[in-house]
XYZ file of C-alpha atoms in Angstrom:
532
model
C 162.328 37.822 122.656
C 164.938 39.274 120.329
C 167.693 41.656 121.372
C 165.909 44.459 119.510
C 162.654 43.735 121.346
C 164.524 43.818 124.654
C 165.948 47.228 123.825
C 162.536 48.546 122.832
C 161.104 47.214 126.113
C 163.795 49.110 128.038
C 162.933 52.275 126.117
C 159.218 51.909 126.907
C 159.993 51.322 130.586
C 162.290 54.344 130.748
C 159.659 56.543 129.123
C 157.086 55.381 131.649
C 159.554 56.062 134.463
C 160.294 59.569 133.151
C 156.598 60.384 132.883
C 156.180 59.598 136.581
C 158.628 62.352 137.526
C 159.285 62.063 141.257
C 156.980 59.077 141.586
C 153.336 58.382 142.342
C 153.546 59.524 145.973
C 155.043 62.856 144.948
C 152.373 63.270 142.277
C 149.644 62.559 144.821
C 151.177 65.121 147.157
C 151.024 67.701 144.358
C 147.376 66.853 143.738
C 146.601 67.086 147.448
C 147.740 70.724 147.298
C 145.180 71.344 144.548
C 147.933 71.603 141.932
C 148.503 69.804 138.656
C 151.806 68.253 137.636
C 154.080 69.695 134.981
C 152.923 67.168 132.401
C 149.265 67.710 133.186
C 149.697 71.458 132.703
C 151.417 70.971 129.359
C 148.626 68.622 128.242
C 146.024 71.296 129.077
C 148.017 74.086 127.431
C 148.819 72.466 124.080
C 146.586 71.086 121.363
C 145.791 67.439 122.050
C 148.510 65.094 120.822
C 150.822 67.887 119.664
C 153.498 67.751 122.381
C 156.949 66.656 121.249
C 159.184 66.204 124.284
C 162.950 66.558 124.253
C 165.577 65.651 126.858
C 163.321 63.163 128.622
C 166.330 61.127 129.772
C 168.520 63.932 131.129
C 169.748 63.493 134.713
C 171.782 65.777 136.948
C 175.541 65.436 137.432
C 175.782 66.348 141.094
C 177.372 64.013 143.653
C 177.405 66.374 146.619
C 175.370 65.764 149.788
C 174.067 62.398 148.589
C 172.477 63.765 145.442
C 173.708 60.730 143.498
C 170.887 58.834 145.246
C 168.254 61.274 143.977
C 168.456 60.732 140.238
C 165.233 61.209 138.250
C 164.849 61.082 134.480
C 164.146 64.579 133.193
C 165.699 66.204 136.282
C 162.754 68.331 137.345
C 161.632 70.039 134.142
C 159.589 68.870 131.160
C 160.612 70.536 127.888
C 159.561 70.406 124.272
C 157.279 71.882 121.642
C 153.680 71.680 120.566
C 150.902 73.770 119.105
C 148.226 76.132 120.403
C 145.384 76.477 117.912
C 147.726 74.915 115.366
C 150.571 77.401 115.910
C 153.998 76.222 117.091
C 155.164 77.088 120.622
C 158.014 75.891 122.810
C 157.328 75.076 126.440
C 159.075 74.164 129.642
C 157.304 73.198 132.840
C 159.142 72.805 136.122
C 158.244 69.577 137.893
C 157.799 70.118 141.627
C 157.630 66.350 142.207
C 161.369 66.109 141.434
C 163.546 67.753 144.073
C 160.868 70.470 144.444
C 161.573 71.574 140.878
C 164.842 73.111 142.072
C 167.129 74.431 139.365
C 170.247 72.410 138.621
C 172.877 72.860 135.957
C 171.240 70.270 133.696
C 167.725 71.570 134.326
C 168.891 75.008 133.182
C 170.519 73.498 130.097
C 167.208 71.868 129.175
C 165.402 75.204 129.412
C 168.142 76.943 127.437
C 167.894 74.330 124.694
C 164.192 74.975 124.049
C 164.789 78.732 124.160
C 167.579 78.378 121.603
C 165.328 76.281 119.378
C 162.532 78.836 119.681
C 164.884 81.596 118.561
C 166.098 79.522 115.589
C 162.613 78.901 114.225
C 160.899 82.082 115.447
C 158.297 80.671 117.833
C 157.045 81.830 121.267
C 158.279 80.336 124.550
C 155.942 79.612 127.446
C 157.494 78.749 130.805
C 155.419 77.181 133.589
C 157.206 77.870 136.872
C 156.794 75.756 140.007
C 160.133 75.544 141.766
C 161.754 75.700 145.169
C 164.571 77.818 143.717
C 168.224 77.038 143.122
C 169.412 73.511 143.933
C 171.641 74.373 146.861
C 173.638 71.166 146.574
C 175.020 72.353 143.221
C 176.238 75.718 144.479
C 177.598 78.040 141.833
C 176.542 75.713 139.000
C 172.910 76.467 139.835
C 173.627 80.200 139.795
C 175.348 79.845 136.446
C 172.271 78.024 135.167
C 170.016 80.924 136.136
C 172.336 83.389 134.432
C 172.319 81.321 131.229
C 168.510 81.463 131.199
C 168.445 85.209 131.906
C 170.850 85.926 129.059
C 168.559 84.071 126.675
C 165.533 85.963 128.004
C 167.372 89.185 127.208
C 168.475 88.136 123.709
C 164.982 86.822 122.881
C 163.286 90.005 124.102
C 161.542 91.713 121.204
C 162.331 88.784 118.883
C 159.900 86.103 120.079
C 157.080 86.424 122.620
C 157.983 85.090 126.066
C 155.273 84.208 128.572
C 155.605 83.005 132.169
C 153.031 81.163 134.241
C 153.735 81.030 137.994
C 151.985 77.928 139.343
C 153.822 77.615 142.654
C 156.867 79.055 144.434
C 159.158 81.444 142.563
C 161.705 83.062 144.850
C 165.199 84.490 144.894
C 167.016 84.594 141.576
C 164.221 82.566 139.965
C 161.994 85.667 139.804
C 164.187 87.411 137.267
C 163.332 85.172 134.328
C 159.573 85.888 134.572
C 160.377 89.569 135.120
C 162.319 89.584 131.842
C 159.515 87.960 129.862
C 156.685 89.831 128.156
C 153.767 88.621 130.268
C 153.449 86.921 133.630
C 150.475 85.060 135.058
C 150.169 84.093 138.731
C 147.904 81.681 140.571
C 145.866 83.137 143.409
C 146.683 81.565 146.810
C 149.085 78.914 145.460
C 151.886 80.955 143.865
C 154.197 83.673 145.091
C 157.171 85.707 143.893
C 159.735 87.537 145.996
C 163.478 88.069 146.147
C 163.766 87.395 149.885
C 161.278 85.319 151.825
C 159.384 86.036 155.066
C 162.107 84.501 157.288
C 164.831 86.753 155.886
C 162.520 89.759 156.070
C 161.857 89.048 159.746
C 165.544 88.509 160.512
C 166.770 91.634 158.737
C 163.899 94.048 159.294
C 161.904 92.530 162.114
C 158.852 92.648 159.864
C 156.415 89.752 160.192
C 154.746 88.970 156.878
C 153.264 85.896 155.196
C 154.263 84.582 151.783
C 150.928 85.758 150.381
C 151.285 89.245 151.897
C 154.863 89.538 150.660
C 154.548 88.242 147.115
C 151.196 86.655 146.398
C 149.173 87.105 143.232
C 146.952 89.761 144.798
C 149.999 91.836 145.801
C 151.694 91.639 142.416
C 148.425 92.000 140.536
C 147.316 95.200 142.290
C 150.241 96.855 144.118
C 153.532 96.160 142.333
C 152.354 95.397 138.805
C 154.835 92.502 138.571
C 152.173 90.161 137.192
C 149.876 90.886 134.277
C 147.204 88.265 134.945
C 145.899 86.314 137.921
C 143.730 83.206 137.947
C 141.841 81.345 140.669
C 142.150 77.887 139.108
C 144.777 76.257 136.927
C 142.162 75.562 134.265
C 141.348 79.286 134.149
C 145.059 80.122 133.994
C 145.723 77.793 131.073
C 142.681 79.162 129.213
C 144.039 82.711 129.707
C 147.449 81.722 128.333
C 145.837 80.166 125.272
C 143.677 83.254 124.733
C 146.685 85.563 125.053
C 148.475 83.541 122.379
C 145.536 84.056 120.004
C 146.258 87.806 119.873
C 150.016 87.824 119.334
C 152.298 86.850 116.417
C 154.888 84.106 116.345
C 157.814 86.547 116.205
C 158.864 90.094 115.374
C 158.884 89.428 111.620
C 155.281 88.264 111.396
C 151.873 89.891 111.589
C 149.278 88.942 114.178
C 146.735 86.196 113.459
C 143.606 87.395 111.618
C 140.241 85.889 112.552
C 136.991 86.125 110.564
C 135.006 89.212 111.606
C 131.248 88.867 112.006
C 130.782 92.371 113.436
C 129.926 94.921 110.674
C 132.768 97.388 110.239
C 130.279 100.229 109.722
C 128.268 99.424 112.838
C 127.045 102.600 114.493
C 127.150 102.762 118.296
C 124.550 105.410 119.084
C 125.178 105.172 122.842
C 128.578 106.820 122.338
C 126.886 110.052 121.274
C 125.469 110.321 124.801
C 128.290 108.899 126.927
C 130.187 112.133 127.694
C 128.487 113.874 130.673
C 127.432 117.524 130.402
C 129.497 118.220 133.518
C 133.135 118.169 132.307
C 134.268 116.895 135.712
C 131.799 113.999 135.869
C 133.167 110.479 135.282
C 132.058 107.857 132.789
C 133.250 104.311 132.102
C 135.851 103.935 129.346
C 135.143 100.196 129.201
C 131.791 101.068 127.604
C 133.576 103.023 124.890
C 135.987 100.142 124.237
C 133.169 97.585 124.107
C 131.252 99.844 121.716
C 133.979 100.067 119.086
C 135.910 96.745 119.068
C 134.828 93.551 117.317
C 131.909 91.942 119.160
C 132.695 93.955 122.290
C 135.544 91.539 123.145
C 138.463 93.016 125.085
C 141.289 91.002 126.680
C 142.587 93.259 129.422
C 146.166 93.241 130.700
C 146.898 94.182 134.344
C 143.221 94.870 135.144
C 143.793 95.436 138.872
C 146.936 97.576 138.716
C 146.933 101.337 138.051
C 143.254 101.308 137.130
C 143.385 104.909 135.919
C 144.780 103.570 132.637
C 143.434 100.607 130.669
C 145.568 98.389 128.436
C 144.782 95.224 126.555
C 144.103 93.471 123.275
C 141.075 93.627 120.999
C 140.311 93.235 117.309
C 139.137 95.586 114.614
C 137.825 93.828 111.500
C 139.459 90.618 112.740
C 142.942 92.080 113.256
C 144.672 92.430 116.618
C 145.258 95.872 118.100
C 146.630 97.045 121.408
C 144.403 99.498 123.240
C 145.675 102.177 125.640
C 142.929 104.265 127.272
C 142.570 106.654 130.169
C 139.819 105.713 132.647
C 137.837 108.785 133.823
C 136.057 106.726 136.501
C 139.348 106.088 138.315
C 141.191 109.131 139.705
C 139.574 111.169 136.902
C 141.879 109.371 134.460
C 145.028 111.225 135.566
C 148.421 109.797 134.764
C 150.775 108.897 137.597
C 153.928 106.843 138.066
C 152.257 103.440 137.962
C 149.897 104.119 135.077
C 152.734 105.626 133.040
C 155.014 102.610 133.356
C 152.072 100.242 132.863
C 151.177 101.957 129.604
C 154.771 102.321 128.439
C 155.646 98.659 128.740
C 152.517 97.613 126.884
C 153.175 100.106 124.073
C 156.708 98.769 123.693
C 155.471 95.170 123.532
C 153.024 96.076 120.779
C 155.762 97.913 118.906
C 158.093 94.920 119.184
C 155.539 92.577 117.644
C 153.863 94.622 114.921
C 150.601 95.215 116.787
C 148.879 98.506 115.849
C 147.912 100.814 118.704
C 144.596 102.548 119.305
C 144.771 105.211 122.031
C 141.593 106.603 123.639
C 142.315 109.861 125.429
C 140.553 111.569 128.317
C 143.318 112.817 130.590
C 143.287 115.960 132.770
C 146.995 115.857 133.583
C 149.568 114.200 135.818
C 148.786 113.545 139.465
C 150.387 116.311 141.584
C 152.023 116.076 145.002
C 155.178 115.093 146.824
C 154.230 111.424 146.732
C 154.426 111.410 142.950
C 157.448 113.684 142.634
C 159.425 111.641 145.183
C 158.420 108.520 143.266
C 160.008 109.923 140.086
C 156.802 110.628 138.174
C 158.961 112.668 135.803
C 160.924 109.576 134.774
C 157.878 107.310 134.685
C 155.930 109.793 132.589
C 158.925 110.056 130.281
C 158.769 106.276 129.757
C 155.303 106.567 128.247
C 156.448 109.547 126.188
C 159.495 107.609 124.970
C 157.467 104.485 124.183
C 154.935 106.276 121.992
C 157.594 108.438 120.352
C 159.808 105.461 119.500
C 156.922 103.315 118.306
C 156.774 102.606 114.547
C 153.583 100.520 114.274
C 150.333 102.131 113.055
C 148.990 104.518 115.705
C 145.431 105.810 115.798
C 144.500 108.250 118.563
C 140.989 109.372 119.490
C 140.561 112.226 121.982
C 137.174 111.914 123.669
C 137.228 114.750 126.183
C 140.130 116.240 128.134
C 143.677 116.306 126.860
C 145.662 118.793 128.885
C 149.295 119.836 129.155
C 152.049 117.259 129.323
C 149.538 114.435 129.548
C 148.207 115.468 126.106
C 151.677 115.055 124.680
C 152.466 111.633 126.130
C 149.161 110.060 125.004
C 150.255 109.500 121.394
C 149.819 113.044 120.090
C 150.536 114.016 116.492
C 154.051 115.261 117.314
C 154.985 111.807 118.686
C 154.381 110.524 115.166
C 150.738 109.654 115.697
C 149.510 108.579 112.265
C 145.803 109.393 112.450
C 144.544 111.599 115.274
C 140.788 111.989 115.652
C 138.744 113.935 118.186
C 135.140 113.879 119.304
C 133.276 117.222 119.350
C 133.526 117.075 123.170
C 137.342 117.140 123.079
C 139.194 119.826 125.039
C 142.835 120.168 123.970
C 144.729 122.819 125.905
C 147.608 123.532 128.248
C 145.239 123.226 131.211
C 141.580 123.437 132.186
C 139.699 126.724 131.843
C 139.502 127.451 135.594
C 143.218 126.895 136.126
C 144.133 128.908 133.052
C 141.914 131.817 134.064
C 143.441 131.824 137.556
C 146.907 132.146 136.031
C 146.105 134.578 133.228
C 143.585 136.872 134.881
C 144.354 136.889 138.585
C 145.287 140.584 138.502
C 142.075 141.578 136.709
C 139.965 139.623 139.192
C 141.808 141.153 142.143
C 141.395 144.641 140.622
C 137.647 144.095 140.273
C 137.439 143.115 143.937
C 139.430 146.162 145.053
C 137.364 148.483 142.850
C 134.158 147.166 144.390
C 135.510 147.769 147.882
C 136.596 151.306 146.888
C 133.039 151.984 145.778
C 131.873 151.114 149.287
C 130.468 147.702 148.439
C 130.475 144.882 150.995
C 133.050 142.079 151.178
C 130.537 139.627 149.731
C 129.734 141.965 146.833
C 133.443 142.486 146.169
C 134.014 138.721 146.086
C 131.075 138.363 143.717
C 132.644 140.955 141.410
C 135.905 138.999 141.419
C 134.084 135.715 140.675
C 132.185 137.363 137.833
C 135.440 138.404 136.194
C 136.849 134.896 136.610
C 133.697 133.308 135.205
C 133.834 135.569 132.179
C 137.505 134.794 131.568
C 136.968 131.069 132.076
C 134.274 131.122 129.405
C 136.546 133.099 127.124
C 139.358 130.556 127.545
C 136.930 127.651 127.252
C 135.431 128.991 124.032
C 138.905 129.362 122.610
C 140.450 126.039 123.659
C 137.814 123.681 125.154
C 137.051 122.241 121.735
C 138.891 120.218 119.092
C 138.791 122.834 116.360
C 141.768 124.948 117.383
C 143.996 121.825 117.293
C 142.350 120.799 114.015
C 143.091 124.244 112.563
C 146.811 123.547 112.960
C 146.551 119.963 111.676
C 147.233 118.424 115.096
C 143.849 116.705 114.804
C 143.171 115.084 111.423
C 139.397 115.086 111.753
C 136.601 115.696 114.232
C 134.319 112.668 114.144
C 130.882 111.740 115.391
C 131.266 109.440 118.421
C 128.871 106.770 117.146
C 130.991 106.437 113.984
C 134.251 105.834 115.870
C 134.493 102.108 115.093
C 134.254 102.640 111.327
C 136.749 105.495 111.339
C 139.309 103.480 113.355
C 138.959 100.487 111.018
C 139.392 102.725 107.967
C 142.457 104.341 109.528
C 144.033 100.978 110.349
C 143.334 99.735 106.816
C 145.186 102.625 105.220
C 148.094 102.189 107.636
C 148.444 98.426 107.104
C 151.572 98.748 104.965
C 153.123 101.590 106.964
C 156.923 101.672 106.860
C 158.889 103.755 109.352
C 162.440 103.217 110.571
C 164.356 104.694 113.477
C 167.727 106.440 113.147
C 170.607 103.975 113.054
C 171.913 103.305 116.571
C 172.806 100.484 118.896
C 169.796 101.222 121.095
C 168.200 104.168 122.824
C 168.560 104.997 126.506
C 164.983 104.912 127.778
C 164.499 106.738 131.105
C 164.442 104.031 133.777
């Protein structure tokens, strides 16, 4: 065997060694937990045969606490690039079989390298997290590694899409990188995220809580809103990540992918003409409206279990991606509150970053009242949604289906927040408040006078109350006739057209087509100061 053949043999052996990560026993242990390895996850995520690995032979530089005896090629993270549906992405996947995927100085440098490459070429980054946290043996070097990653997350924000999949532990400082990315997915029952674990919580607060109760996927998917998606199996999770990628562009300079549309753009959806109940306080399901207007009824929802009174997600109109923001009348009557406001605001800002037009479906009676909301800074959270829509420069099409009252009317992409095309159904009610509330404010004295006059005439208490109610009913109707319709707003140009519900799909597609080449710039500044 020649010298060259010997060297090639060494290379092949080293590659095989690197691909084993922490070794066959460690891999089996990972499988026994029902989890895939880092390399298996990458193989599922990327198009077959497309993965190009870098830094396969990197090892750590730590000699503290016997770490020199725990050297593994790759040092606990697999990094590189590949394609999803033929489009370039950069990936890193933490390898739990190597020192529990703990973050070392060199592991961080590997992640930073792929992030730097992604920024150079304008491609998304997907990080698959499965790590025991900072490598304690490396001390401050591990902390510095986290900070290097966070800085790149910040600089890449709004430039390239960043997506995090949490496939195992993610605790302490490690949680901040996913929090800085655009979308986070968590595994049900096998992943968790928290700053301080159950032991610290018990020591400091005396509170006994499990990892799942403290930071599991169900908690972050429904209570905190930290995660955008949850999955019950890793196969489902990977499929969700691939589907998400199909809706978003490579970077902030590109348009979204366009797919062939088989759904007629002029399709009428007759059911929409009947969907609004006769009772203005009765609920209906906004998902039916969304399914009735988007291509083939396909809607990829974001944060489906958090703040259900607002719906956000991706769909297509005539093959082109849009972001949808919609109030949900079947949940809390569709009111806005702190959680729904920040949920909507962050999604609007993502769409604005990456050239994704927005379609807003409005049926909102107001903001949720009470001390709970006021103490939770609903003013600031509501202002986030207001700021997001007002700052947004992508095409914006708004359709008001029913209620649109007061401040909530303003923050849901109204004309004065530079809404481009604002439509309304004939059932739309655009006013400062509902008719009963308005009448109570405007005509309380008249109603009271009617009651007192009835009593002065010797009528009974019940008859006097009836007289007062009659006045209120008359005034409510008067207010309702004046404002509980779309035509007053249309008279002032705040609504561009009143449309037939069944024709909504066609009108949205036409509006988006005329706005395709929209150009709008913000005043020159370093950046705004969004209410936080």
